[in-house]
CSV table of C-alpha atoms in Angstrom, one decimal:
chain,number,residue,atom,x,y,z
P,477,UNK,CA,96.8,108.7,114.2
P,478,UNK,CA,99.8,110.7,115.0
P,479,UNK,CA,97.4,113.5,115.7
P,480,UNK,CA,95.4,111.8,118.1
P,481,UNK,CA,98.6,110.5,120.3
P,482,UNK,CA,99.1,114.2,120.0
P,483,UNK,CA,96.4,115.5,121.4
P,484,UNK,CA,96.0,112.5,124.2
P,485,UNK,CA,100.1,113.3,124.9
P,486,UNK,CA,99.3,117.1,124.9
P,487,UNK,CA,96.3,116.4,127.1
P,488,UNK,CA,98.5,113.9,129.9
P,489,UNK,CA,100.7,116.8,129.9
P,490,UNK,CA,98.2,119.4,131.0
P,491,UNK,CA,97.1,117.2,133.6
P,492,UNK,CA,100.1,116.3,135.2
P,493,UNK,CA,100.7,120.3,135.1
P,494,UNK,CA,97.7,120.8,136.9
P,495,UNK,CA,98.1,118.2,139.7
P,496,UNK,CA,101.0,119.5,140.3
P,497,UNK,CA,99.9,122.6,140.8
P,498,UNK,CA,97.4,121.3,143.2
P,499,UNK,CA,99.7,119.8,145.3
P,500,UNK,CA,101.3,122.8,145.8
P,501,UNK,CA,98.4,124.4,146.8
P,502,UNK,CA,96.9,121.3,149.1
P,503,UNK,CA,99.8,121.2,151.4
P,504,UNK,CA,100.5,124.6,152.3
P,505,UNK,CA,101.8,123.4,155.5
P,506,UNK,CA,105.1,122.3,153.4
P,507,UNK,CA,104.6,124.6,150.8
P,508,UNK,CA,108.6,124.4,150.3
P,509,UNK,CA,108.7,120.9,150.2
P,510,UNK,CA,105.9,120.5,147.9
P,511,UNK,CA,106.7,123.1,145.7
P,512,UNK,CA,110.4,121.6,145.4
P,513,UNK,CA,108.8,118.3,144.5
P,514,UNK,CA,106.7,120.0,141.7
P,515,UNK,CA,109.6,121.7,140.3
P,516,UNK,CA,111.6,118.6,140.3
P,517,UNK,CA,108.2,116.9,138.3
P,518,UNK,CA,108.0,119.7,135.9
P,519,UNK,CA,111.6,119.2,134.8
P,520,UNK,CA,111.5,115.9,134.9
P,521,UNK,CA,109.3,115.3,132.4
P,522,UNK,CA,110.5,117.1,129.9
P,523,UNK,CA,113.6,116.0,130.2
P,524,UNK,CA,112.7,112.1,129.3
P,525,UNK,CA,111.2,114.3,126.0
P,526,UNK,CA,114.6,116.6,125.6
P,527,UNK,CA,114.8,116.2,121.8
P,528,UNK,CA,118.3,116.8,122.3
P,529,UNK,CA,118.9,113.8,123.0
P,530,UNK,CA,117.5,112.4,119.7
P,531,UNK,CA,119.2,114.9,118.0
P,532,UNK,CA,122.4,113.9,119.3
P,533,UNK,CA,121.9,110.5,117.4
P,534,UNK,CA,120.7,111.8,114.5
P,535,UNK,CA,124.0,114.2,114.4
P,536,UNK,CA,126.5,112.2,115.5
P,537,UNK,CA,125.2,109.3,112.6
P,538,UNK,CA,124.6,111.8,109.8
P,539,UNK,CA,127.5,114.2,111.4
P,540,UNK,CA,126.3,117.0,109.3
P,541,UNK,CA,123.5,119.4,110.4
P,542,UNK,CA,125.3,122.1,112.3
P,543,UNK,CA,123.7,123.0,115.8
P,544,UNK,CA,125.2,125.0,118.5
P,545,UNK,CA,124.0,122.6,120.9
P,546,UNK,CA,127.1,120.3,121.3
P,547,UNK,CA,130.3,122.2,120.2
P,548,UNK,CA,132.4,118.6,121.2
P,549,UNK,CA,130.9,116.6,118.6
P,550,UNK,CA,130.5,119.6,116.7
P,551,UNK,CA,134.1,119.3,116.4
P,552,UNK,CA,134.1,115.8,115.0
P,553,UNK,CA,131.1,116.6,112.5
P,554,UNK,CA,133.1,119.0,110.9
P,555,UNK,CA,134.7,116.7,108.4
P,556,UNK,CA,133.2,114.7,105.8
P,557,UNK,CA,131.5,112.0,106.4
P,558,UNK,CA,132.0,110.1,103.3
P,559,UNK,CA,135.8,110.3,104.2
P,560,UNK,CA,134.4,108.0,107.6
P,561,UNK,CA,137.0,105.3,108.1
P,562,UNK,CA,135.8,102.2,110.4
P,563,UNK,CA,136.4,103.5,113.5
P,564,UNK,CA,134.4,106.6,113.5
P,565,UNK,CA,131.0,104.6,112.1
P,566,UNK,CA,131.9,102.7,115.0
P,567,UNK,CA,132.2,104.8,117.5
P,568,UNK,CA,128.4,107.1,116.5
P,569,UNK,CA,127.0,103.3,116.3
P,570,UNK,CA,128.0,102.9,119.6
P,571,UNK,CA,126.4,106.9,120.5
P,572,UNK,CA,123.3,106.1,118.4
P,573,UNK,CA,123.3,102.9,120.6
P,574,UNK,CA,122.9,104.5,123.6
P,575,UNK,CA,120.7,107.3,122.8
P,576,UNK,CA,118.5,104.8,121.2
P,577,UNK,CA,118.3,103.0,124.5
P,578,UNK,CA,118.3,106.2,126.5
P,579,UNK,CA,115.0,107.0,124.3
P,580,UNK,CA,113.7,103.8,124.9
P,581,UNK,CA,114.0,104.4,128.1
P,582,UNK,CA,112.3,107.6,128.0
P,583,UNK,CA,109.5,106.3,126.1
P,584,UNK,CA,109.3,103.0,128.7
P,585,UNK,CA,109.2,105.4,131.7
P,586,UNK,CA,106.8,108.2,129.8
P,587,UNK,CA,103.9,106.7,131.0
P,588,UNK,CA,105.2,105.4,134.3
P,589,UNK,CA,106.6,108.3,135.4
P,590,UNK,CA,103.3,110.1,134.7
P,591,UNK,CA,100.9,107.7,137.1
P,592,UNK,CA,103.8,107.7,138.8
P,593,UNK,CA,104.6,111.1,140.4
P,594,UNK,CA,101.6,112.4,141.3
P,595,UNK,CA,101.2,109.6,143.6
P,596,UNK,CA,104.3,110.5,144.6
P,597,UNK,CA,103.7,114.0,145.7
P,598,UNK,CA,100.8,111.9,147.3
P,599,UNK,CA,103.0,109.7,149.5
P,600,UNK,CA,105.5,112.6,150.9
P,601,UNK,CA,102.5,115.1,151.5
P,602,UNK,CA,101.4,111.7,153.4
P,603,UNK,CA,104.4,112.0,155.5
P,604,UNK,CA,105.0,115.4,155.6
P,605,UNK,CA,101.1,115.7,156.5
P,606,UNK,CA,101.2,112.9,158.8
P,607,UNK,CA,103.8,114.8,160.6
P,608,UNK,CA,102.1,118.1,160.8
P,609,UNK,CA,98.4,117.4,160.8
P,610,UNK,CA,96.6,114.3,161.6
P,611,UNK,CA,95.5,111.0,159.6
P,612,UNK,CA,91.8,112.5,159.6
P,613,UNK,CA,93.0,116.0,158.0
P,614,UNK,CA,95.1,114.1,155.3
P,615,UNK,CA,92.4,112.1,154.6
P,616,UNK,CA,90.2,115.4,153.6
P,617,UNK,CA,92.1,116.7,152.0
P,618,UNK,CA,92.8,113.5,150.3
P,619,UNK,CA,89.3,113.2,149.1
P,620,UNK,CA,89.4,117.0,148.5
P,621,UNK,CA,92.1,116.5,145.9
P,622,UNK,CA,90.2,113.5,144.4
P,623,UNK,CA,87.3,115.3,144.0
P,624,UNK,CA,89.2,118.5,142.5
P,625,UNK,CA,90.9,115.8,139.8
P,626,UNK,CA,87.5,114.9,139.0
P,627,UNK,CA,86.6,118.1,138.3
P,628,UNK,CA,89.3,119.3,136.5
P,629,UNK,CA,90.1,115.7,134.2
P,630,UNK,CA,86.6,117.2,132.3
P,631,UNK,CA,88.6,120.3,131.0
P,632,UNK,CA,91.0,118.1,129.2
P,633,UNK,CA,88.2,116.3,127.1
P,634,UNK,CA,89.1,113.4,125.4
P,635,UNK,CA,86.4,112.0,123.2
P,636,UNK,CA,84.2,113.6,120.9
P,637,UNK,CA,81.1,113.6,123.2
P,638,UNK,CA,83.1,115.2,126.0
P,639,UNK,CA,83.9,118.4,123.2
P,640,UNK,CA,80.7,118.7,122.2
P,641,UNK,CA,79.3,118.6,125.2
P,642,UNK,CA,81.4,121.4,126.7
P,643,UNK,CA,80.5,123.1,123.5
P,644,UNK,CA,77.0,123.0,124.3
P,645,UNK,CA,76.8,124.1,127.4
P,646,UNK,CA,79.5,126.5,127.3
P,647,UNK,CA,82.0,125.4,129.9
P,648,UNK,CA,85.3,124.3,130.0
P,649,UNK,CA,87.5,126.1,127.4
P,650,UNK,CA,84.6,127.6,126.3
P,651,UNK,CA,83.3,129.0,129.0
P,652,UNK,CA,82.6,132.8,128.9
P,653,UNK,CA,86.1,133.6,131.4
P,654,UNK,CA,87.9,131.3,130.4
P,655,UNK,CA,91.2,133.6,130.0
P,656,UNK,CA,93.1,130.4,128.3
P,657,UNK,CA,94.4,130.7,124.9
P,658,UNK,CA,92.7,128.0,122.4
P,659,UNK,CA,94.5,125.6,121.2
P,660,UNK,CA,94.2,124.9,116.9
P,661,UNK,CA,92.8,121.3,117.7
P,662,UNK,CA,90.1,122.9,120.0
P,663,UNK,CA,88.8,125.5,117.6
P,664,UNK,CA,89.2,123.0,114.7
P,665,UNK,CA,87.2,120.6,116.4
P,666,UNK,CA,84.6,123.1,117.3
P,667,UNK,CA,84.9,124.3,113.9
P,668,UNK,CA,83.6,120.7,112.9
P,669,UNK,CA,81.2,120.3,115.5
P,670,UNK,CA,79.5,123.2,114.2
P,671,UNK,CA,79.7,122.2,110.7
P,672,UNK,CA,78.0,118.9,111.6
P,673,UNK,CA,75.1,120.2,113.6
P,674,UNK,CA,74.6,123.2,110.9
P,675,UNK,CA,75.2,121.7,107.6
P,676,UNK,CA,75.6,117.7,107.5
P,677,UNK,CA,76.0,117.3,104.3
P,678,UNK,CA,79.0,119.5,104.1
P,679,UNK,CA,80.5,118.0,106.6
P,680,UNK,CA,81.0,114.8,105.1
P,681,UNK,CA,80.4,112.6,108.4
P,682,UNK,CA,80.7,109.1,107.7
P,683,UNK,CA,80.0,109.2,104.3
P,684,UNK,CA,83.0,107.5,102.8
P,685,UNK,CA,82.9,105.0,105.5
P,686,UNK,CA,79.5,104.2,103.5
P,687,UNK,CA,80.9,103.7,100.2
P,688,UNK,CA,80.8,100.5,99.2
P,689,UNK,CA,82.3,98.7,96.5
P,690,UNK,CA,82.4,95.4,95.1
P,691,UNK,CA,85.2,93.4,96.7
P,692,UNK,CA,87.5,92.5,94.3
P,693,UNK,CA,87.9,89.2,93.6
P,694,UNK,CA,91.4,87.3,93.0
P,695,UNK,CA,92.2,84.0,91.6
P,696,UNK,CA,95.4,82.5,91.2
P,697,UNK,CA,96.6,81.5,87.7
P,698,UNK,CA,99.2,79.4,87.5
P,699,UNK,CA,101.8,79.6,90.7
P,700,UNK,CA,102.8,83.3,89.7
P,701,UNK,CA,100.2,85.0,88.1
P,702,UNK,CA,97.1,86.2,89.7
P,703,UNK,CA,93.5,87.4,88.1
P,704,UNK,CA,91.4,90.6,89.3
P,705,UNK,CA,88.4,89.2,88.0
P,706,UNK,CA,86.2,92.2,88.7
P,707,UNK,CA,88.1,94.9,87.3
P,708,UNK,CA,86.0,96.4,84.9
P,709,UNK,CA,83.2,96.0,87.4
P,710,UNK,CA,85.1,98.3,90.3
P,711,UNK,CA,86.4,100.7,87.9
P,712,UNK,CA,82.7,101.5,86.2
P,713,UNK,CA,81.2,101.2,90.3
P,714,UNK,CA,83.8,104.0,90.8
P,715,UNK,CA,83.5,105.6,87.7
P,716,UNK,CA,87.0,105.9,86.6
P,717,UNK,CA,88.8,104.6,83.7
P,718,UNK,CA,89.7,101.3,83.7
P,719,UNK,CA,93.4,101.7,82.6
P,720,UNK,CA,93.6,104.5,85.2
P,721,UNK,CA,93.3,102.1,87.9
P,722,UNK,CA,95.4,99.6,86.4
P,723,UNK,CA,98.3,101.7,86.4
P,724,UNK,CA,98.0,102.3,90.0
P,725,UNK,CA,97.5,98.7,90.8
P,726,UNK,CA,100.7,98.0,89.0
P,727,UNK,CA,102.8,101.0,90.4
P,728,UNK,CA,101.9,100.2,93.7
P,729,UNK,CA,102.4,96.3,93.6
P,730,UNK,CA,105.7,97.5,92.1
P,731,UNK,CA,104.9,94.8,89.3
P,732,UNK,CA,103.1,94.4,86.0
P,733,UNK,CA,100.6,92.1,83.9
P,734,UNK,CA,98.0,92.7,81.2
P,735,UNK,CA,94.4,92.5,80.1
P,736,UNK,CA,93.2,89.4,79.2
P,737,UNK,CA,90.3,89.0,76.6
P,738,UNK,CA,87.4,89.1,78.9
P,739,UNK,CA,88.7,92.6,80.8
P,740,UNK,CA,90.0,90.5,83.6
P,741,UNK,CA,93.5,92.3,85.2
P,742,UNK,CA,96.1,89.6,85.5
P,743,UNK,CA,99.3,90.7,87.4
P,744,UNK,CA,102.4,88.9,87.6
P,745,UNK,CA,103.1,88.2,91.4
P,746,UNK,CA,100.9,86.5,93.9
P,747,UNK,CA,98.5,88.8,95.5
P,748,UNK,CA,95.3,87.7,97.7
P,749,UNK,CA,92.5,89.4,97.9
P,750,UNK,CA,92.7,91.4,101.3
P,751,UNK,CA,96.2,93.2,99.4
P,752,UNK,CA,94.5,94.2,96.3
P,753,UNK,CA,91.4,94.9,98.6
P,754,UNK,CA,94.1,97.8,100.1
P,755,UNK,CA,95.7,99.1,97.5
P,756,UNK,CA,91.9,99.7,96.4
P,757,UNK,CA,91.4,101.5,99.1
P,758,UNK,CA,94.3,103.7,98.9
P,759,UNK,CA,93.2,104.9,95.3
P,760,UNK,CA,89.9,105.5,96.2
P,761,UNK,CA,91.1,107.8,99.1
P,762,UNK,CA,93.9,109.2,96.9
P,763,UNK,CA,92.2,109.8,93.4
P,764,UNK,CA,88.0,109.2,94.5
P,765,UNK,CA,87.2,110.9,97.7
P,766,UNK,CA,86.7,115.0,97.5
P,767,UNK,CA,88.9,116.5,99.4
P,768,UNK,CA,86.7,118.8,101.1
P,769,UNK,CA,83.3,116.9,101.3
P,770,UNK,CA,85.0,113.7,101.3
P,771,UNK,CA,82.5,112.6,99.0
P,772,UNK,CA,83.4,109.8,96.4
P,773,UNK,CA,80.9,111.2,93.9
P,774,UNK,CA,83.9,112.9,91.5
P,775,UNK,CA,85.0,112.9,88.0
P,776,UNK,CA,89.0,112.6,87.4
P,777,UNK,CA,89.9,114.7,84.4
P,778,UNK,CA,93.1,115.8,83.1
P,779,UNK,CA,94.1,118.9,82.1
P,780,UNK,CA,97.3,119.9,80.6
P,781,UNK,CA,99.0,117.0,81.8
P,782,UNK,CA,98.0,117.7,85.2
P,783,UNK,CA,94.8,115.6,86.8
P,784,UNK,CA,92.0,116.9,88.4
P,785,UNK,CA,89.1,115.3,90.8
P,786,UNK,CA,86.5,117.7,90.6
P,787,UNK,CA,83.6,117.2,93.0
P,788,UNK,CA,80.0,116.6,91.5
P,789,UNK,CA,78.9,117.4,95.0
P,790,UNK,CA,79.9,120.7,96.2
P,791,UNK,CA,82.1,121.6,93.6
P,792,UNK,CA,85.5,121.7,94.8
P,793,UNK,CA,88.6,120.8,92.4
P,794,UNK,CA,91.8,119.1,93.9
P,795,UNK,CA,95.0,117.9,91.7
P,796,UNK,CA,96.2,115.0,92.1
P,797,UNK,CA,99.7,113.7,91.8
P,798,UNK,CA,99.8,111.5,88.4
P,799,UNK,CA,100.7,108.0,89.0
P,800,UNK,CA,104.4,107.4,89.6
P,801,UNK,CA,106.0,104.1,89.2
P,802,UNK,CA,109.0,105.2,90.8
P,803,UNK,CA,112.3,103.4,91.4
P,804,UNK,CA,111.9,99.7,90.4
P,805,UNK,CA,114.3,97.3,91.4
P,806,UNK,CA,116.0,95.2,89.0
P,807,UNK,CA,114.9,91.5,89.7
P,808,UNK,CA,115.8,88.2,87.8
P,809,UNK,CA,118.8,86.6,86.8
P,810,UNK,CA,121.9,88.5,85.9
P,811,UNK,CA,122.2,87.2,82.5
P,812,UNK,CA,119.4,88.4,81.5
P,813,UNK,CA,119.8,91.6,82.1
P,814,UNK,CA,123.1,92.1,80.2
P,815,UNK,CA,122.1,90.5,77.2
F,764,UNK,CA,108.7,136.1,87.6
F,765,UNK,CA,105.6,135.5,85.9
F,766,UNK,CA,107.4,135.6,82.7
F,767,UNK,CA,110.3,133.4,84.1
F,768,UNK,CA,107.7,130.6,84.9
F,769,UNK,CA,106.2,131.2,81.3
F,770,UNK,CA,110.3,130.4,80.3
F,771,UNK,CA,110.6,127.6,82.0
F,772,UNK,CA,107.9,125.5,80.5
F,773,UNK,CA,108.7,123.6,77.8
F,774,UNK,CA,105.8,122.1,76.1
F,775,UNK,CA,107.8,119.7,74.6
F,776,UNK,CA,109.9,118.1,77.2
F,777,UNK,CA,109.4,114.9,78.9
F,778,UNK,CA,107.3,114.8,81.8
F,779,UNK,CA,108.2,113.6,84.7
F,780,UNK,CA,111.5,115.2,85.1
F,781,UNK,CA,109.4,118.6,85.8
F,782,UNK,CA,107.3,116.7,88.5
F,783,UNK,CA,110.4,115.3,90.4
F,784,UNK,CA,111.1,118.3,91.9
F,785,UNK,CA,107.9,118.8,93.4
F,786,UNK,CA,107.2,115.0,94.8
F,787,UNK,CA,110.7,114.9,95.7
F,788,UNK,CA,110.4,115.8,99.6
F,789,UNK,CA,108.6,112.6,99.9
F,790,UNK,CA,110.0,109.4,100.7
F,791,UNK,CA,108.7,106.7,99.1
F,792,UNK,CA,109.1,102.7,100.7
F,793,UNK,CA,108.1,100.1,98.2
F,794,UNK,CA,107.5,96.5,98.2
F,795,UNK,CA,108.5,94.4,95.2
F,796,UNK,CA,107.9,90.6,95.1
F,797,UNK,CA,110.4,88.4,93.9
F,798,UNK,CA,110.1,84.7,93.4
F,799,UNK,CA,108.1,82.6,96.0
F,800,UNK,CA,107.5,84.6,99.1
F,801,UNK,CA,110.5,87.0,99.2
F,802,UNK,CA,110.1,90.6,98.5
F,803,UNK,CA,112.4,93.3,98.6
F,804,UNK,CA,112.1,97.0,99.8
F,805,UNK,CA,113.3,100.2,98.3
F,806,UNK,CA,113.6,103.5,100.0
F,807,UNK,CA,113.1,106.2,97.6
F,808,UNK,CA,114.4,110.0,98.3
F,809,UNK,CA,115.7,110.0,101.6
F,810,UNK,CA,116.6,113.7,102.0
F,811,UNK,CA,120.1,114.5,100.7
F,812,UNK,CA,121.9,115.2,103.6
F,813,UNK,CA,122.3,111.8,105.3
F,814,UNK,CA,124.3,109.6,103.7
F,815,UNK,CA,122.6,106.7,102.5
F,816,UNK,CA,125.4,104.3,102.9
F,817,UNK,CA,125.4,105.4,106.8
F,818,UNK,CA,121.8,104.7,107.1
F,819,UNK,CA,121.8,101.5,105.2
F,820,UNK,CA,124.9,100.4,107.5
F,821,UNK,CA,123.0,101.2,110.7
F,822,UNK,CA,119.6,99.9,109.0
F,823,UNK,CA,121.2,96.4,108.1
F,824,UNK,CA,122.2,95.5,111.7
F,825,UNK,CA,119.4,96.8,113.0
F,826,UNK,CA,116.6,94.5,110.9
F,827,UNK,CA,119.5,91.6,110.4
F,828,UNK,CA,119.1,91.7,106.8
F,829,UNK,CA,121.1,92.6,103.7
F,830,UNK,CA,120.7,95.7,101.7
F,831,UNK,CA,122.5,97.9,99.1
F,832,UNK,CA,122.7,100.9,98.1
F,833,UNK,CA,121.6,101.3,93.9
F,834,UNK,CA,122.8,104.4,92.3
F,835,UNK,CA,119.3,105.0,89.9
F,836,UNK,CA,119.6,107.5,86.6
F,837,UNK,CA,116.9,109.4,87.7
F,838,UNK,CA,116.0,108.9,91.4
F,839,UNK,CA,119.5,109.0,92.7
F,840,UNK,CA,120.3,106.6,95.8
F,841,UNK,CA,117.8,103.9,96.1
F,842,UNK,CA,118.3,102.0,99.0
F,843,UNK,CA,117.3,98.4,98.7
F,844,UNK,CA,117.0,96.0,101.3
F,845,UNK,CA,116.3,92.4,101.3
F,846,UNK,CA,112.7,90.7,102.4
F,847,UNK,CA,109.8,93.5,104.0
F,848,UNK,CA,111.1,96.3,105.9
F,849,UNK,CA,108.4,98.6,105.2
F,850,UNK,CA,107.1,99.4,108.5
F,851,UNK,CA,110.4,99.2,110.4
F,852,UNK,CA,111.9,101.9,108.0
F,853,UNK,CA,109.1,103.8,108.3
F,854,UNK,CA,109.6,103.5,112.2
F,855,UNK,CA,113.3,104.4,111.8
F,856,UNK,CA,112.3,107.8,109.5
F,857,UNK,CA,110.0,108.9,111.5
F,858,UNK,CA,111.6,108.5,115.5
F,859,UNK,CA,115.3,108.7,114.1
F,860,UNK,CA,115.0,111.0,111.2
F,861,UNK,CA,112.6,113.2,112.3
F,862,UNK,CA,110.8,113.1,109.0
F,863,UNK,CA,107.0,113.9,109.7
F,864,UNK,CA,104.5,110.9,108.8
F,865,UNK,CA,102.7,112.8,105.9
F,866,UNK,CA,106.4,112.8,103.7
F,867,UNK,CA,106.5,109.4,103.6
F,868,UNK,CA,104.8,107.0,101.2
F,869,UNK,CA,104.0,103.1,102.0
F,870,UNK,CA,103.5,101.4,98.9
F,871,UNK,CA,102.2,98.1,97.8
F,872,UNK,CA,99.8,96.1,99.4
């Protein structure tokens, strides 16, 4: 997820870059001008990003991370925050305030600012063009630089067809003088492209998205209890030990229950189906899927305390964490708990 | 160094405590149901140098809900707050506190 807004922002970026450039090079009968405007673009967008900005929340709330960046609040950061009286809370609540809004800002305009400027550059080198040359000329050139976007937007590719077909054929990044440096993501995607046309069944493509289990099923005992009927049924589907699976169930749910007679889970809390159905999910991704092939065909053994999926399909061993409750809050009355 | 790691493991201690140290740079947001339809959250291992109390401050204006901050034996400072707050302090770790996605945990359903 994060990657992908990666990418697509890292992408945006590039393409701003090179209209910019363009422009530059369009009207060269205002080089100045347009060249000025450029410059302006390429700081401006950064500086909506400046992380400094977010930094300076994230100092002057935590006051603690040293950074040569601001010596002022630098200053006030110095002492401890845990000594904070009311009006100094106050007062970085106020800073965190604004920052927050200024990001907000920065993230409302991001896209904006993006369509935005290029047209921009488009309207002045309208005027300034208008001025110099005539309508018909701007218009040219006009089309020229729609024609150049066209051609250039392909060297960003977006999708996976787009990569692969650049792959193919050898053009774009990959073309033989292209001087570029690659980018990670490129070669890793090639590096799966590849993999898939070579050797599918390494690859893992779609495979997990295949696996199918048994939904489990969920009926409500009582108002506060409810039954995972097919239990037993999903663990042997998934071939993993029963108990194993209960104990993530409960860890995750944050909650507990028991086994009744018939191998039926029943867990104190109300759950329906479509939340057991993803905390499922999340176990077969965390303790089922190989983490090279992706394949859910794996055994979990432990060893030494530690456990181990080790895949029946190509072969590769992973550990994985052992299952955590973690922190668990105290609920229910008072009394109870101090008697 | 080899040998020191050969020191260090004792066959016969209680596990767990070994394993906190290695799962401790993750964060871990949990969802607890208590009676009807409330729930409550915990936020488990913020890193150690914010102060939790400063967080939770900030936190319980921002989501308009109560919260405390519970000192736990072995976990440290829990922060608990009331109802489900999971994706909004997810939100707030990752844009505020620059903690990268992978470190923190959702949990429950």
């Amino acid at each position: 997820m994060s990657d992908d807004e990666q990418k697509k922002s890292v992408a945006f970026g590039e393409a701003t870059n090179m209209e910019n450039g363009e422009t530059v090079n369009l009207a060269a009968g205002d080089e100045a001008t347009a060249e000025h405007h450029s410059a302006e673009n390429g700081e401006a967008t950064p500086a909506t990003f400046d992380p400094s900005a977010m930094k300076k929340k994230k100092k002057t709330k935590k006051e603690k991370e040293p950074e040569g960046e601001e010596p002022k609040e630098n200053g006030d950061a110095a002492f401890d925050p845990t000594a904070l009286k009311k009006k100094k809370p106050k007062k970085s609540k106020e800073e965190g305030a604004e920052a927050a809004e200024g990001d907000a800002a920065a993230n409302g305009d991001f896209d904006p600012t993006k369509i935005k400027k290029p047209k921009k550059s488009g309207e002045k080198k309208k005027k300034s063009s208008g001025g110099t040359a005539g309508d018909d000329d701007f218009e040219s050139r006009l089309k020229k630089l729609g024609l150049d976007e066209k051609e250039e937007e392909p060297s960003v590719p977006q999708t996976q067809e787009e990569v692969e077909a650049e792959l193919q054929q050898g053009i774009g990044a990959w073309a033989q003088d292209n001087s570029s440096p690659f980018k990670y993501t490129q070669l890793l995607k090639r590096f799966y492209i590849n993999l898939y046309e070579d050797h599918p069944e390494l690859s893992g493509e779609g495979r997990l998205k295949n696996y199918k289990i048994p939904p489990p099923q969920v009926v409500r005992e009582g108002n506060k209890k409810s039954i995972f009927v097919n239990l037993p049924e999903i663990a042997r589907k998934m071939k993993r030990n029963p108990d194993h699976v209960i104990q993530f169930i409960f860890a995750e749910l944050g909650t507990n229950g028991s086994v009744d007679g018939s191998g039926r889970l029943v867990i104190k809390g109300r759950f329906q189906q479509k939340q057991l159905e993803s905390v499922l999910r999340r176990y077969i991704i965390e303790y089922l899927t190989c983490g090279t092939c992706k394949s859910p065909n794996t055994t979990l053994n432990k060893e030494n305390r530690l456990f181990f999926v080790s895949c029946n399909v190509c072969g590769s061993r992973k550990s994985v964490s052992a299952i955590k409750t973690g922190f668990q809050a105290a609920l229910g009355k008072r009394r109870k708990q101090q008697a | 160094m080899s040998l020191d790691n050969l020191k260090t493991f004792d066959p016969f201690a209680d596990t767990g405590g070994e394993e906190d140290s290695s799962a401790q740079a993750n964060i871990h947001i949990r969802i607890q149901q208590r009676n009807g339809r409330k729930t409550l959250t915990t936020v488990q291992g913020l890193p150690k140098d914010y102060d939790p109390k400063r967080i939770l401050k900030v936190l319980k204006k921002e989501f308009a809900t109560n919260g405390n901050v519970v000192i736990d034996d072995e976990l440290g400072e829990v922060i608990q707050f009331q109802g489900d707050q999971r994706t909004k302090i997810c939100n707030f770790c990752v844009n505020e506190l620059k903690i990268p996605k992978q470190l923190i945990k959702l949990h429950g359903f």
